XYZ file of C-alpha atoms in Angstrom:
132
model
C -39.666 197.398 11.218
C -42.601 199.689 11.862
C -42.132 201.793 14.935
C -44.736 203.097 17.329
C -43.689 205.588 19.968
C -45.193 205.365 23.443
C -44.911 207.849 26.299
C -45.812 206.485 29.712
C -47.503 208.417 32.481
C -45.135 209.273 35.299
C -45.507 207.388 38.578
C -43.373 209.562 40.842
C -45.506 211.751 43.097
C -45.283 215.393 42.057
C -43.525 214.687 38.753
C -44.969 216.955 36.068
C -42.065 217.155 33.610
C -42.284 215.623 30.151
C -39.968 214.004 27.633
C -41.465 216.046 24.779
C -43.723 219.036 24.379
C -46.835 218.748 22.207
C -45.202 220.944 19.537
C -42.080 218.762 19.410
C -44.226 215.670 18.895
C -46.302 217.410 16.233
C -43.112 218.125 14.247
C -41.900 214.550 14.790
C -45.179 213.021 13.583
C -45.277 215.293 10.531
C -41.630 214.628 9.625
C -41.431 210.867 10.200
C -45.071 209.746 9.926
C -44.626 207.506 12.972
C -47.595 207.228 15.345
C -47.126 208.522 18.881
C -49.238 207.411 21.848
C -49.252 209.027 25.271
C -50.893 207.730 28.415
C -53.450 210.127 29.832
C -52.177 211.910 32.935
C -53.743 214.866 34.750
C -50.536 215.892 36.557
C -48.429 216.519 33.447
C -47.375 220.126 32.752
C -49.187 219.911 29.386
C -52.819 218.884 29.072
C -53.841 215.729 27.220
C -55.855 217.964 24.900
C -52.705 219.875 23.889
C -51.086 216.609 22.787
C -54.263 215.481 21.033
C -54.445 218.729 19.017
C -50.856 218.057 17.871
C -51.700 214.589 16.532
C -50.694 212.442 19.514
C -53.072 209.608 20.378
C -54.208 209.786 24.020
C -54.664 206.342 25.599
C -55.339 204.892 29.030
C -52.568 202.309 28.507
C -49.981 202.111 25.730
C -50.665 199.585 22.969
C -48.516 196.459 23.334
C -46.906 197.077 19.952
C -45.348 200.403 20.975
C -41.692 199.473 20.649
C -39.972 202.732 21.621
C -40.978 203.907 25.097
C -40.224 207.274 26.674
C -40.551 208.256 30.297
C -39.088 211.149 32.183
C -38.205 209.315 35.402
C -37.587 205.596 35.961
C -39.703 203.092 34.050
C -41.660 200.952 36.559
C -40.263 197.398 36.859
C -43.491 195.777 35.688
C -43.423 197.864 32.486
C -39.994 196.655 31.298
C -40.076 193.931 28.664
C -37.902 192.597 25.855
C -38.080 193.842 22.283
C -38.605 197.468 23.296
C -36.262 200.423 23.549
C -36.553 202.677 26.606
C -35.509 206.298 27.034
C -35.619 207.739 30.574
C -33.630 208.989 33.540
C -33.227 205.524 35.090
C -30.912 206.696 37.892
C -29.228 203.277 37.879
C -25.717 204.307 36.778
C -24.884 205.679 40.209
C -25.675 202.373 41.915
C -28.117 203.856 44.418
C -29.470 201.099 46.675
C -33.126 201.946 46.104
C -32.640 201.529 42.339
C -30.794 198.186 42.428
C -33.968 196.151 41.687
C -34.505 198.287 38.575
C -30.885 197.843 37.512
C -31.159 194.064 38.002
C -34.353 193.926 35.898
C -32.739 196.008 33.160
C -29.669 193.747 33.057
C -31.761 190.574 32.969
C -34.274 191.813 30.402
C -32.679 194.335 28.075
C -29.684 194.382 25.778
C -27.201 197.219 26.208
C -28.816 199.098 23.317
C -32.367 198.872 24.693
C -32.014 201.376 27.536
C -30.944 204.911 26.796
C -30.469 206.721 30.095
C -30.768 210.481 29.666
C -28.387 210.946 32.612
C -25.610 209.125 30.770
C -26.320 211.000 27.546
C -26.065 214.329 29.384
C -22.855 213.121 31.056
C -21.413 212.121 27.685
C -22.075 215.618 26.328
C -20.739 217.358 29.437
C -17.835 214.944 29.845
C -18.536 213.592 33.327
C -20.992 211.738 35.517
C -21.437 213.287 38.926
C -22.005 210.778 41.718
C -24.206 211.676 44.637
């Protein structure tokens, strides 16, 4: 299977953090020769141009055939579809009421291997999941 990596623009107001720096993606592209696309976003802590210089393709909307999707915060409900793998802080493991629609969509749409929640990965490394 040929992979294409996609990085969505963040939708949370004030969110400027990123999943990867331009330099990290440059190393990834050089090492694995897998194309990386990132949605243009003026609020990100790195400029689109910095990603472009490092070999990342800047797009208004991710190509449909991007099959590995990264976001920093939750992936918007309308962006979740089958046959893709998602990496993000989904904030669904804690069962917060405002995230229940997202959790429901994830359960109905994705297999257990198609959502990698950074929060759970951090908890696995640290040995616990703190509940708020």
